[in-house]
Structures are given as C-alpha cells and as structure tokens.
Amino acid sequence: MMEILEGSHAVAEAVKRCRPEVIAAYPITPQTHIVEALASMVADCELDADYICVESEFSALSACLGASAAGSRVYSATTSQGLALMFEVCFNVAGMRQPVVMTIANRAMGAPLNIWNDQQDSISLRDAGWMQFYAEDNQEANDLHYIAYKVAEDHDVLLPAMVCFDGFILTHTYEPVDIPTLEEVDAFLPPYKPVNILDAKNPMSLGMYATPDYYMEFRYEVEEAMKRARKVFADVGAEFGETFGRDYSGLVEGYRLEDAEIALVAMGSICGTVKDAIDEMREEGKKVGLLKIRSFRPFPSEEIKAALAGVSKVAVLDKNISLGQKGAVALEVKDALYGTGTEVLDYIVALGGRDIRKRDIRAVADLAEKGIGDQFYGLRTEVL
C-alpha cells in the first residue's frame, strides 16, 4: 500500500515486517526516529520483539551479537560516532558469522562535530566484513531491509549487513513509499534458521581465541562468503522484483549510459540529483550517464567494468575521503577498471552535509571533460 512516510518511519515499517526477535539500539541523530518508532511498536504490541535499552552503541551491538548467536533474528541502527563506538563489535559480528542487519543513517564524523550527511561513517568500516547496501530514496531504503535479511541469513553467506541511507536528506524527508503487507513479507522472508546456536543443552563455543596457525583461515572464509554474496544478492534482488515489482538484481544500476562518453559514479541520495542534471545535459547534446553503486560490499568490480565499457572518462562523486589518498569509491573503481585505459577522476563532494546541486553536477562533468579531477569540489578557499 502506498503511504506518505518520513524515511525513518519507512525503515521502521520495513523492520517491523521482518519480524526481528531482538532489537537493541542507542538513540543518536539522525537515526533516532527509527528506533523511537520501533520502541513504540513493541510497547503497543504491534511487534513481538524484545527491545533492549542499553547505555551505549557498544552495548547495543554486543546485545545483538549475543542474541544472534543464540539463534534470534536481530536488528540495530546507528550513525557516525555511534557506529565508531561499535567498531570492535562490528569485527566480532562478522568474524562470528552472525547475520545482524543494521541501518546506518549516514552522517559525518567529528571532529569538528557535525550532524549532517556524508558517508564517512560506514565507509570507514568497509573492511569489517559487513555487507554495505546504499539507498537512493526511501522506497529503496525500505526494500533493501527485506533483501538484506534474506541475503545475510543465506547459509552460503551468513554475514552481517548495513543498509545505509543518507541522514536528514532521506531520514527526515517525506516521500511516497509502497509498503508491502506483513503476509507478503512473510512469504518472501521466512523465519531465520541458524546453522549454529549457543545452547546450554548442546554446548559449543563461537569466536574463540585463534592462534597464528588458524586465524588467517577465518579471515579467508569471510572473504569467500563475501564473494558468494554477489550472486545471492542478485538472485534475491531478482526474486524481490518478481514478487513486488521492483527489481534489485543489479549490484549497480545504470542511467542513460548506453552511448555515454562521460560516466558519473555515485552512491546514495545524490544519484537523484545526478539523474536530473544528466537529463539537462543530454538536452544540450552532452553524452553523460550515471552508474549508481548499490552494493559497496561486496564490491561489484566485474559489473562496473562491464557497465563502463566504452566510456572514455569516469567521474566519481565521493562523499568520503580516505585521507592521504582519494575517495574510497574512486580507489575501488580505479581498481575495477585497471588495464582498460579508462580515465578515472575523483571529486570529494558534499562533506558534512554541504548541498550539491544540479549546477555542481554539471560543473563536475565539465571538469571531467577537460581531464581535471582528483580534487575537493566546492572548497571555500576564502576561509583556508
């Protein structure tokens, strides 16, 4: 049923339909509305789950880890400094192969303190062993939660997943969202069937001490599971399309790329602005297209290489910076296109919530056409 919903509430409705048995989260802007809504659903008996009140994000994810190890479907949400406080537990969750699903309302990292959007928080945890899916709008944010649980709990994967959507730009924006019924979601997402659980009647250990003789093999197994997740995501995304009419079989998604000479590459809500700018540039005869990356982990290298074949220049819009290098997305796109001869230029944009408009996208395309890139775009040089 189509409803006009705030992005945070659209996510809460999705989580409710996924039937988590345990929720643990600590409120932090701009994630608060999600967990506030879920707490109300539990209190009003709309959602049969244990809502664990905790004193920090570290405790929130630790509670989810324990509950997942005991066989429960679990959920959490956070952002920015809260995610940073979860750093240690994030590695533990992935290493113990627990299919925790967590929403990230993307926000800048301090210092200086900034509550507005960029994607530095989740990108900084790209090596933790979590899958990372990025939503362009609130419909996609809603839908990706059903897909995330199904991919994470697949026995060929068994890895945690972050569903990332841009703080304030999406979390606090009202949009029409098609919300499936509980019965439809039940048919798509069956109850979680864990492979191994902590059970006093059948004692076992998870996440134990590993000596140098064994540690590397654990990391290898996580890497192999991440590789398998590519196909599982594609299959689940296609099944979702057949069931609900919205196809997410692609880890990437192209827009007007067919004859493009310049391709813009981006993740998240900025893609909507990029599409509008591309439409205007196309009317002026400029052959520009967009490649949206939906899944950053697993990273779709082969899909990117295929989608950008024939493009002469690639301009990556990074809402993050790997300080001392470039944006993280550009670095990985460069790796994917290594040996193809395609020029990849990076633009660090919109950090800390700075607006980026259609005219900025057009300016980036103009710079890429001239071969000027690998720079911060839109710096206020008068304050430097």
Coordinates of N, CA, C and O in Angstrom, one line a residue, residues 50-208:
D50 N 11.8 -8.3 21.8 CA 12.4 -7.8 23.0 C 13.2 -6.6 22.6 O 14.1 -6.6 21.8
Y51 N 12.8 -5.4 23.2 CA 13.6 -4.2 22.9 C 14.5 -3.9 24.1 O 14.0 -3.6 25.2
I52 N 15.8 -4.0 23.9 CA 16.7 -3.9 25.0 C 17.3 -2.5 25.0 O 17.9 -2.0 24.1
C53 N 17.0 -1.8 26.2 CA 17.5 -0.5 26.4 C 19.0 -0.6 26.9 O 19.2 -1.3 27.8
V54 N 19.9 0.1 26.2 CA 21.3 0.0 26.6 C 21.9 1.4 26.9 O 21.2 2.4 26.6
E55 N 23.1 1.4 27.4 CA 23.7 2.6 27.7 C 24.7 3.2 26.7 O 25.3 4.3 26.9
S56 N 24.9 2.4 25.6 CA 25.8 2.9 24.6 C 25.6 2.1 23.3 O 25.0 1.0 23.3
E57 N 26.2 2.5 22.2 CA 26.2 1.8 21.0 C 27.0 0.5 21.1 O 26.6 -0.5 20.4
F58 N 28.1 0.5 21.8 CA 28.9 -0.7 22.0 C 28.0 -1.8 22.6 O 28.0 -2.9 22.2
S59 N 27.2 -1.4 23.6 CA 26.4 -2.4 24.3 C 25.2 -2.8 23.3 O 24.8 -4.0 23.4
A60 N 24.7 -1.9 22.5 CA 23.6 -2.2 21.6 C 24.0 -3.3 20.7 O 23.3 -4.4 20.5
L61 N 25.2 -3.2 20.0 CA 25.6 -4.2 19.1 C 26.1 -5.5 19.8 O 25.9 -6.6 19.2
S62 N 26.6 -5.3 21.0 CA 27.0 -6.5 21.7 C 25.8 -7.3 22.1 O 25.8 -8.6 22.0
A63 N 24.7 -6.7 22.5 CA 23.5 -7.4 22.8 C 22.9 -8.1 21.5 O 22.5 -9.2 21.6
C64 N 23.0 -7.4 20.4 CA 22.5 -8.0 19.1 C 23.4 -9.3 18.8 O 22.9 -10.3 18.4
L65 N 24.7 -9.1 19.0 CA 25.6 -10.3 18.7 C 25.3 -11.5 19.6 O 25.2 -12.6 19.1
G66 N 25.0 -11.2 20.9 CA 24.7 -12.4 21.8 C 23.4 -13.0 21.4 O 23.2 -14.2 21.4
A67 N 22.4 -12.2 21.1 CA 21.1 -12.7 20.7 C 21.1 -13.4 19.4 O 20.5 -14.5 19.2
S68 N 21.9 -12.9 18.5 CA 22.0 -13.6 17.2 C 22.7 -15.0 17.4 O 22.3 -16.0 16.8
A69 N 23.8 -15.0 18.2 CA 24.5 -16.2 18.5 C 23.5 -17.3 19.1 O 23.7 -18.5 19.0
A70 N 22.5 -16.8 19.8 CA 21.6 -17.7 20.5 C 20.4 -18.1 19.5 O 19.5 -18.8 20.0
G71 N 20.5 -17.6 18.3 CA 19.5 -18.0 17.3 C 18.4 -17.1 16.9 O 17.5 -17.4 16.2
S72 N 18.5 -15.8 17.4 CA 17.4 -14.9 17.1 C 17.7 -14.0 15.9 O 18.9 -13.7 15.6
R73 N 16.7 -13.6 15.2 CA 16.8 -12.5 14.2 C 16.9 -11.2 15.0 O 16.1 -10.9 15.8
V74 N 17.9 -10.4 14.7 CA 18.1 -9.2 15.5 C 18.3 -7.9 14.6 O 18.4 -8.0 13.3
Y75 N 18.2 -6.8 15.2 CA 18.2 -5.5 14.5 C 18.8 -4.4 15.3 O 18.6 -4.4 16.6
S76 N 19.6 -3.5 14.7 CA 20.0 -2.3 15.4 C 20.1 -1.2 14.3 O 20.0 -1.4 13.1
A77 N 20.4 0.0 14.8 CA 20.5 1.2 13.9 C 21.4 2.2 14.6 O 21.4 2.3 15.8
T78 N 22.2 2.9 13.8 CA 23.1 3.9 14.4 C 23.6 4.9 13.3 O 23.1 4.8 12.2
T79 N 24.6 5.7 13.7 CA 25.2 6.6 12.7 C 26.5 7.1 13.3 O 26.7 7.0 14.5
S80 N 27.3 7.6 12.5 CA 28.5 8.4 12.8 C 29.3 7.9 14.0 O 29.8 6.8 14.0
Q81 N 29.4 8.8 15.1 CA 30.2 8.5 16.2 C 29.6 7.2 16.9 O 30.4 6.5 17.6
G82 N 28.3 7.0 16.8 CA 27.8 5.7 17.4 C 28.3 4.5 16.7 O 28.6 3.5 17.3
L83 N 28.4 4.6 15.4 CA 29.0 3.4 14.6 C 30.5 3.3 15.0 O 31.0 2.1 15.1
A84 N 31.2 4.4 15.2 CA 32.6 4.3 15.6 C 32.7 3.6 16.9 O 33.7 2.9 17.1
L85 N 31.8 3.8 17.8 CA 31.8 3.2 19.1 C 31.6 1.7 19.0 O 31.9 0.9 19.9
M86 N 30.9 1.3 17.9 CA 30.7 -0.2 17.7 C 31.9 -0.9 17.0 O 31.8 -2.1 16.7
F87 N 32.9 -0.1 16.7 CA 34.0 -0.6 15.8 C 34.4 -2.1 16.2 O 34.4 -3.0 15.3
E88 N 34.8 -2.3 17.4 CA 35.3 -3.6 17.8 C 34.2 -4.7 17.6 O 34.5 -5.8 17.1
V89 N 33.0 -4.3 18.0 CA 31.9 -5.4 17.9 C 31.6 -5.7 16.4 O 31.2 -6.8 16.1
C90 N 31.7 -4.7 15.6 CA 31.5 -4.9 14.1 C 32.3 -6.0 13.6 O 31.9 -6.9 12.9
F91 N 33.6 -6.0 14.0 CA 34.5 -7.1 13.5 C 34.1 -8.4 14.2 O 34.2 -9.5 13.5
N92 N 33.7 -8.4 15.4 CA 33.3 -9.6 16.1 C 32.1 -10.2 15.4 O 32.0 -11.4 15.2
V93 N 31.1 -9.4 15.1 CA 29.9 -9.9 14.5 C 30.2 -10.6 13.1 O 29.7 -11.7 12.9
A94 N 31.0 -10.0 12.3 CA 31.4 -10.6 11.0 C 32.2 -11.8 11.2 O 32.0 -12.8 10.6
G95 N 33.2 -11.7 12.1 CA 34.0 -12.9 12.4 C 33.3 -14.1 12.9 O 33.7 -15.2 12.6
M96 N 32.2 -13.8 13.7 CA 31.4 -14.9 14.2 C 30.3 -15.3 13.3 O 29.5 -16.1 13.6
R97 N 30.3 -14.7 12.1 CA 29.3 -15.0 11.0 C 27.9 -14.9 11.4 O 27.0 -15.8 11.1
Q98 N 27.5 -13.8 12.1 CA 26.2 -13.6 12.6 C 25.5 -12.6 11.6 O 26.0 -11.5 11.4
P99 N 24.3 -13.0 11.1 CA 23.6 -12.2 10.1 C 22.8 -11.0 10.7 O 21.6 -10.9 10.5
V100 N 23.5 -10.2 11.4 CA 22.9 -9.0 12.0 C 22.6 -8.0 10.9 O 23.4 -7.8 10.0
V101 N 21.4 -7.4 10.9 CA 21.1 -6.3 10.0 C 21.0 -5.0 10.8 O 20.3 -4.9 11.8
M102 N 21.7 -3.9 10.3 CA 21.7 -2.7 11.0 C 21.6 -1.5 10.0 O 22.2 -1.5 8.9
T103 N 20.7 -0.6 10.3 CA 20.5 0.6 9.4 C 21.6 1.6 9.8 O 21.7 1.9 11.0
I104 N 22.2 2.2 8.9 CA 23.1 3.4 9.1 C 22.5 4.6 8.5 O 22.3 4.7 7.3
A105 N 22.1 5.6 9.3 CA 21.7 6.9 8.8 C 22.9 7.7 8.6 O 23.4 8.4 9.6
N106 N 23.5 7.7 7.4 CA 24.8 8.2 7.2 C 25.0 9.7 7.7 O 24.2 10.5 7.4
R107 N 26.1 9.9 8.4 CA 26.4 11.2 9.0 C 27.9 11.4 9.0 O 28.6 10.4 9.2
A108 N 28.3 12.6 9.0 CA 29.7 13.0 9.0 C 30.4 12.6 10.4 O 29.7 12.4 11.4
M109 N 31.7 12.4 10.4 CA 32.4 12.0 11.6 C 33.1 13.3 12.1 O 33.6 14.1 11.4
G110 N 33.1 13.4 13.4 CA 33.8 14.5 14.1 C 35.3 14.1 14.4 O 35.6 12.9 14.4
A111 N 36.1 15.0 14.7 CA 35.9 16.5 14.8 C 36.2 17.2 13.5 O 37.0 16.7 12.8
P112 N 35.6 18.4 13.4 CA 34.6 19.1 14.2 C 33.3 18.4 14.2 O 32.9 17.7 13.2
L113 N 32.5 18.6 15.3 CA 31.2 18.0 15.4 C 30.3 18.4 14.3 O 30.3 19.6 13.9
N114 N 29.7 17.5 13.6 CA 28.8 17.8 12.5 C 27.7 16.7 12.5 O 28.0 15.5 12.5
I115 N 26.4 17.1 12.5 CA 25.4 16.1 12.5 C 24.8 15.9 11.1 O 23.8 15.1 11.0
W116 N 25.3 16.5 10.1 CA 24.7 16.4 8.8 C 25.4 15.2 7.9 O 26.3 14.6 8.4
N117 N 24.9 15.1 6.7 CA 25.2 13.9 6.0 C 26.5 13.9 5.2 O 26.8 14.9 4.5
D118 N 27.3 12.9 5.3 CA 28.1 12.4 4.2 C 28.2 10.9 4.5 O 27.5 10.4 5.4
Q119 N 29.1 10.1 3.9 CA 29.2 8.7 4.0 C 30.5 8.2 4.7 O 30.8 7.0 4.6
Q120 N 31.1 9.1 5.4 CA 32.4 8.7 6.0 C 32.3 7.6 7.1 O 33.2 6.8 7.2
D121 N 31.1 7.6 7.8 CA 31.0 6.7 8.9 C 31.0 5.2 8.4 O 31.8 4.4 8.8
S122 N 30.1 4.9 7.5 CA 30.0 3.5 7.0 C 31.2 3.1 6.2 O 31.7 2.0 6.3
I123 N 31.7 4.1 5.4 CA 32.8 3.8 4.5 C 34.1 3.4 5.4 O 34.9 2.6 5.0
S124 N 34.2 4.1 6.5 CA 35.3 3.8 7.4 C 35.3 2.4 7.9 O 36.3 1.9 8.5
L125 N 34.2 1.7 7.8 CA 34.1 0.3 8.3 C 34.0 -0.7 7.1 O 33.5 -1.8 7.3
R126 N 34.5 -0.3 6.0 CA 34.3 -1.1 4.8 C 35.1 -2.4 4.9 O 34.8 -3.4 4.1
D127 N 36.1 -2.5 5.8 CA 36.9 -3.7 5.9 C 36.5 -4.6 7.0 O 37.3 -5.5 7.4
A128 N 35.4 -4.3 7.7 CA 35.0 -5.0 8.9 C 34.3 -6.4 8.6 O 34.1 -7.2 9.5
G129 N 34.0 -6.6 7.3 CA 33.3 -7.9 7.0 C 31.8 -7.8 6.9 O 31.1 -8.8 6.8
W130 N 31.3 -6.6 6.9 CA 29.8 -6.4 6.7 C 29.5 -6.1 5.3 O 30.3 -5.3 4.6
M131 N 28.4 -6.6 4.8 CA 27.9 -6.1 3.5 C 27.4 -4.7 3.7 O 26.9 -4.3 4.8
Q132 N 27.5 -3.9 2.7 CA 27.0 -2.5 2.7 C 26.2 -2.2 1.5 O 26.7 -2.2 0.4
F133 N 24.9 -1.9 1.7 CA 24.0 -1.5 0.6 C 23.5 -0.1 0.8 O 23.2 0.3 1.9
Y134 N 23.5 0.7 -0.3 CA 23.2 2.1 -0.2 C 22.0 2.5 -1.0 O 21.8 2.0 -2.1
A135 N 21.1 3.2 -0.3 CA 19.7 3.5 -0.9 C 19.7 4.9 -1.5 O 20.3 5.9 -0.9
E136 N 19.1 5.0 -2.7 CA 18.9 6.3 -3.3 C 17.8 7.1 -2.8 O 17.8 8.3 -2.7
D137 N 16.7 6.4 -2.4 CA 15.5 7.1 -1.9 C 14.8 6.2 -0.8 O 15.3 5.1 -0.5
N138 N 13.7 6.7 -0.3 CA 13.1 6.0 0.8 C 12.5 4.7 0.4 O 12.3 3.8 1.2
Q139 N 12.0 4.6 -0.8 CA 11.5 3.3 -1.3 C 12.6 2.2 -1.3 O 12.4 1.1 -0.8
E140 N 13.7 2.6 -1.8 CA 14.9 1.7 -1.9 C 15.4 1.4 -0.4 O 15.7 0.2 -0.2
A141 N 15.3 2.4 0.4 CA 15.7 2.1 1.8 C 14.8 1.1 2.5 O 15.3 0.2 3.2
N142 N 13.5 1.2 2.2 CA 12.6 0.2 2.7 C 12.8 -1.1 2.2 O 13.0 -2.1 2.9
D143 N 12.9 -1.2 0.9 CA 13.1 -2.5 0.2 C 14.4 -3.2 0.6 O 14.4 -4.5 0.7
L144 N 15.4 -2.5 0.7 CA 16.7 -3.1 0.9 C 16.8 -3.9 2.3 O 17.6 -4.8 2.5
H145 N 15.9 -3.5 3.2 CA 15.9 -4.2 4.5 C 15.4 -5.7 4.3 O 16.0 -6.6 4.9
Y146 N 14.4 -5.9 3.5 CA 13.9 -7.3 3.3 C 15.0 -8.1 2.6 O 15.3 -9.2 2.9
I147 N 15.6 -7.4 1.6 CA 16.7 -8.1 0.9 C 17.9 -8.4 1.8 O 18.5 -9.5 1.7
A148 N 18.3 -7.4 2.6 CA 19.4 -7.6 3.4 C 19.3 -8.8 4.4 O 20.2 -9.6 4.5
Y149 N 18.1 -8.9 5.0 CA 17.9 -10.1 5.9 C 18.1 -11.4 5.1 O 18.7 -12.3 5.6
K150 N 17.4 -11.4 3.9 CA 17.4 -12.7 3.2 C 18.8 -13.0 2.7 O 19.2 -14.2 2.7
V151 N 19.6 -12.0 2.3 CA 21.0 -12.3 1.8 C 21.9 -12.7 3.0 O 22.6 -13.6 3.0
A152 N 21.7 -11.9 4.1 CA 22.6 -12.1 5.3 C 22.4 -13.5 5.9 O 23.3 -14.2 6.3
E153 N 21.1 -14.0 5.9 CA 20.8 -15.3 6.5 C 21.0 -16.4 5.6 O 20.8 -17.6 6.0
D154 N 21.3 -16.2 4.3 CA 21.5 -17.3 3.4 C 22.7 -18.1 3.9 O 23.7 -17.5 4.3
H155 N 22.6 -19.4 3.9 CA 23.6 -20.2 4.5 C 24.9 -20.2 3.7 O 26.0 -20.7 4.2
D156 N 24.9 -19.7 2.5 CA 26.1 -19.6 1.7 C 26.8 -18.2 2.0 O 27.9 -18.0 1.5
V157 N 26.1 -17.4 2.8 CA 26.7 -16.1 3.2 C 26.9 -16.0 4.7 O 28.1 -15.9 5.1
L158 N 25.9 -15.9 5.5 CA 26.0 -15.7 6.9 C 27.0 -14.6 7.3 O 28.0 -14.8 8.0
L159 N 26.7 -13.4 6.8 CA 27.4 -12.2 7.1 C 26.5 -11.1 7.5 O 25.3 -11.1 7.1
P160 N 26.9 -10.2 8.4 CA 26.0 -9.0 8.7 C 25.9 -8.0 7.6 O 26.8 -8.0 6.7
A161 N 24.9 -7.2 7.6 CA 24.6 -6.3 6.5 C 24.2 -4.9 7.1 O 23.5 -4.8 8.1
M162 N 24.8 -3.8 6.5 CA 24.4 -2.5 6.8 C 23.5 -2.0 5.6 O 23.9 -2.1 4.5
V163 N 22.4 -1.4 6.0 CA 21.6 -0.7 5.0 C 21.8 0.8 5.2 O 21.4 1.3 6.3
C164 N 22.4 1.4 4.3 CA 22.9 2.8 4.5 C 22.0 3.8 3.7 O 21.7 3.5 2.5
F165 N 21.5 4.8 4.4 CA 20.7 5.8 3.7 C 21.1 7.2 4.3 O 21.4 7.3 5.5
D166 N 21.0 8.2 3.5 CA 21.6 9.5 3.9 C 20.8 10.2 5.0 O 19.6 10.4 4.9
G167 N 21.6 10.6 6.1 CA 20.9 11.3 7.2 C 20.3 12.6 6.8 O 20.9 13.3 6.0
F168 N 19.2 12.9 7.3 CA 18.4 14.1 7.1 C 17.8 14.1 5.6 O 16.6 14.3 5.4
I169 N 18.7 13.9 4.6 CA 18.3 14.0 3.2 C 17.2 13.0 3.0 O 16.2 13.3 2.3
L170 N 17.4 11.8 3.6 CA 16.3 10.8 3.4 C 15.6 10.5 4.8 O 14.4 10.3 4.8
T171 N 16.4 10.4 5.9 CA 15.8 10.0 7.1 C 14.6 10.9 7.6 O 13.6 10.5 8.2
H172 N 14.7 12.2 7.2 CA 13.7 13.2 7.7 C 12.9 13.7 6.5 O 12.2 14.7 6.7
T173 N 12.9 13.1 5.4 CA 12.2 13.6 4.2 C 10.9 12.7 4.0 O 11.1 11.4 4.1
Y174 N 9.8 13.3 3.7 CA 8.6 12.5 3.5 C 8.5 12.2 2.0 O 8.6 13.1 1.1
E175 N 8.3 11.0 1.6 CA 8.1 10.5 0.2 C 7.0 9.4 0.2 O 6.8 8.7 1.2
P176 N 6.4 9.3 -1.0 CA 5.5 8.1 -1.1 C 6.3 6.8 -1.1 O 7.3 6.7 -1.9
V177 N 5.9 5.9 -0.3 CA 6.6 4.6 -0.2 C 5.6 3.5 -0.3 O 4.6 3.5 0.4
D178 N 5.8 2.5 -1.2 CA 4.9 1.4 -1.3 C 5.3 0.3 -0.2 O 6.4 -0.3 -0.3
I179 N 4.5 0.2 0.8 CA 4.8 -0.7 1.9 C 4.1 -2.1 1.7 O 2.9 -2.1 1.6
P180 N 4.8 -3.1 1.6 CA 4.2 -4.4 1.4 C 3.5 -4.9 2.7 O 3.7 -4.4 3.8
T181 N 2.5 -5.8 2.5 CA 1.8 -6.3 3.7 C 2.7 -7.2 4.5 O 3.7 -7.8 3.9
L182 N 2.3 -7.5 5.7 CA 3.0 -8.4 6.5 C 3.0 -9.8 5.9 O 4.0 -10.5 5.9
E183 N 1.9 -10.2 5.3 CA 1.8 -11.5 4.7 C 2.7 -11.6 3.5 O 3.3 -12.7 3.3
E184 N 2.8 -10.6 2.7 CA 3.7 -10.6 1.6 C 5.1 -10.8 2.0 O 5.9 -11.5 1.4
V185 N 5.5 -10.0 3.0 CA 6.9 -10.1 3.5 C 7.1 -11.5 4.1 O 8.2 -12.1 3.9
D186 N 6.2 -12.1 4.8 CA 6.3 -13.4 5.4 C 6.6 -14.4 4.3 O 7.4 -15.4 4.5
A187 N 5.9 -14.3 3.2 CA 6.1 -15.2 2.1 C 7.5 -15.1 1.4 O 8.1 -16.0 1.0
F188 N 8.0 -13.8 1.4 CA 9.3 -13.6 0.8 C 10.4 -13.9 1.8 O 11.5 -14.4 1.4
L189 N 10.3 -13.6 3.0 CA 11.3 -13.7 4.0 C 10.9 -14.7 5.1 O 10.2 -14.3 6.1
P190 N 11.3 -16.0 5.0 CA 10.9 -17.0 6.0 C 11.6 -16.7 7.3 O 12.6 -16.0 7.4
P191 N 11.2 -17.4 8.4 CA 11.9 -17.2 9.7 C 13.3 -17.6 9.6 O 13.7 -18.5 8.8
Y192 N 14.2 -17.0 10.4 CA 15.6 -17.3 10.4 C 15.9 -18.7 10.9 O 15.4 -19.1 11.9
K193 N 16.7 -19.4 10.1 CA 17.1 -20.8 10.5 C 18.6 -20.8 10.7 O 19.4 -21.0 9.8
P194 N 19.1 -20.6 12.0 CA 20.5 -20.5 12.2 C 21.2 -21.9 12.0 O 20.6 -22.9 12.2
V195 N 22.5 -21.8 11.6 CA 23.2 -23.1 11.4 C 23.8 -23.5 12.8 O 23.6 -24.7 13.1
N196 N 24.4 -22.6 13.5 CA 24.9 -23.0 14.8 C 24.4 -22.0 15.8 O 24.3 -20.8 15.6
I197 N 24.0 -22.4 17.0 CA 23.5 -21.5 18.0 C 24.1 -21.9 19.4 O 24.4 -23.1 19.6
L198 N 24.2 -20.9 20.2 CA 24.6 -21.2 21.6 C 23.5 -21.8 22.4 O 22.4 -21.2 22.5
D199 N 23.7 -23.0 22.9 CA 22.6 -23.7 23.6 C 23.2 -24.5 24.7 O 24.1 -25.3 24.5
A200 N 22.7 -24.3 25.9 CA 23.3 -24.9 27.1 C 23.1 -26.5 27.0 O 23.9 -27.2 27.6
K201 N 22.1 -26.9 26.3 CA 21.9 -28.4 26.2 C 22.9 -29.0 25.2 O 23.1 -30.2 25.1
N202 N 23.5 -28.2 24.3 CA 24.5 -28.7 23.3 C 25.6 -27.7 23.3 O 25.8 -26.9 22.3
P203 N 26.5 -27.7 24.3 CA 27.5 -26.6 24.5 C 28.4 -26.5 23.3 O 28.9 -27.6 22.7
M204 N 28.7 -25.3 22.9 CA 29.7 -25.1 21.8 C 30.3 -23.7 22.0 O 29.7 -22.9 22.8
S205 N 31.4 -23.3 21.4 CA 32.0 -22.0 21.5 C 32.0 -21.3 20.2 O 32.2 -21.9 19.1
L206 N 31.8 -20.0 20.2 CA 31.9 -19.2 19.0 C 32.9 -18.0 19.2 O 32.9 -17.5 20.3
G207 N 33.7 -17.7 18.2 CA 34.6 -16.5 18.3 C 35.7 -16.7 19.3 O 36.1 -15.8 20.0
M208 N 36.2 -17.9 19.4 CA 37.2 -18.2 20.4 C 38.6 -17.7 19.9 O 38.8 -17.3 18.8

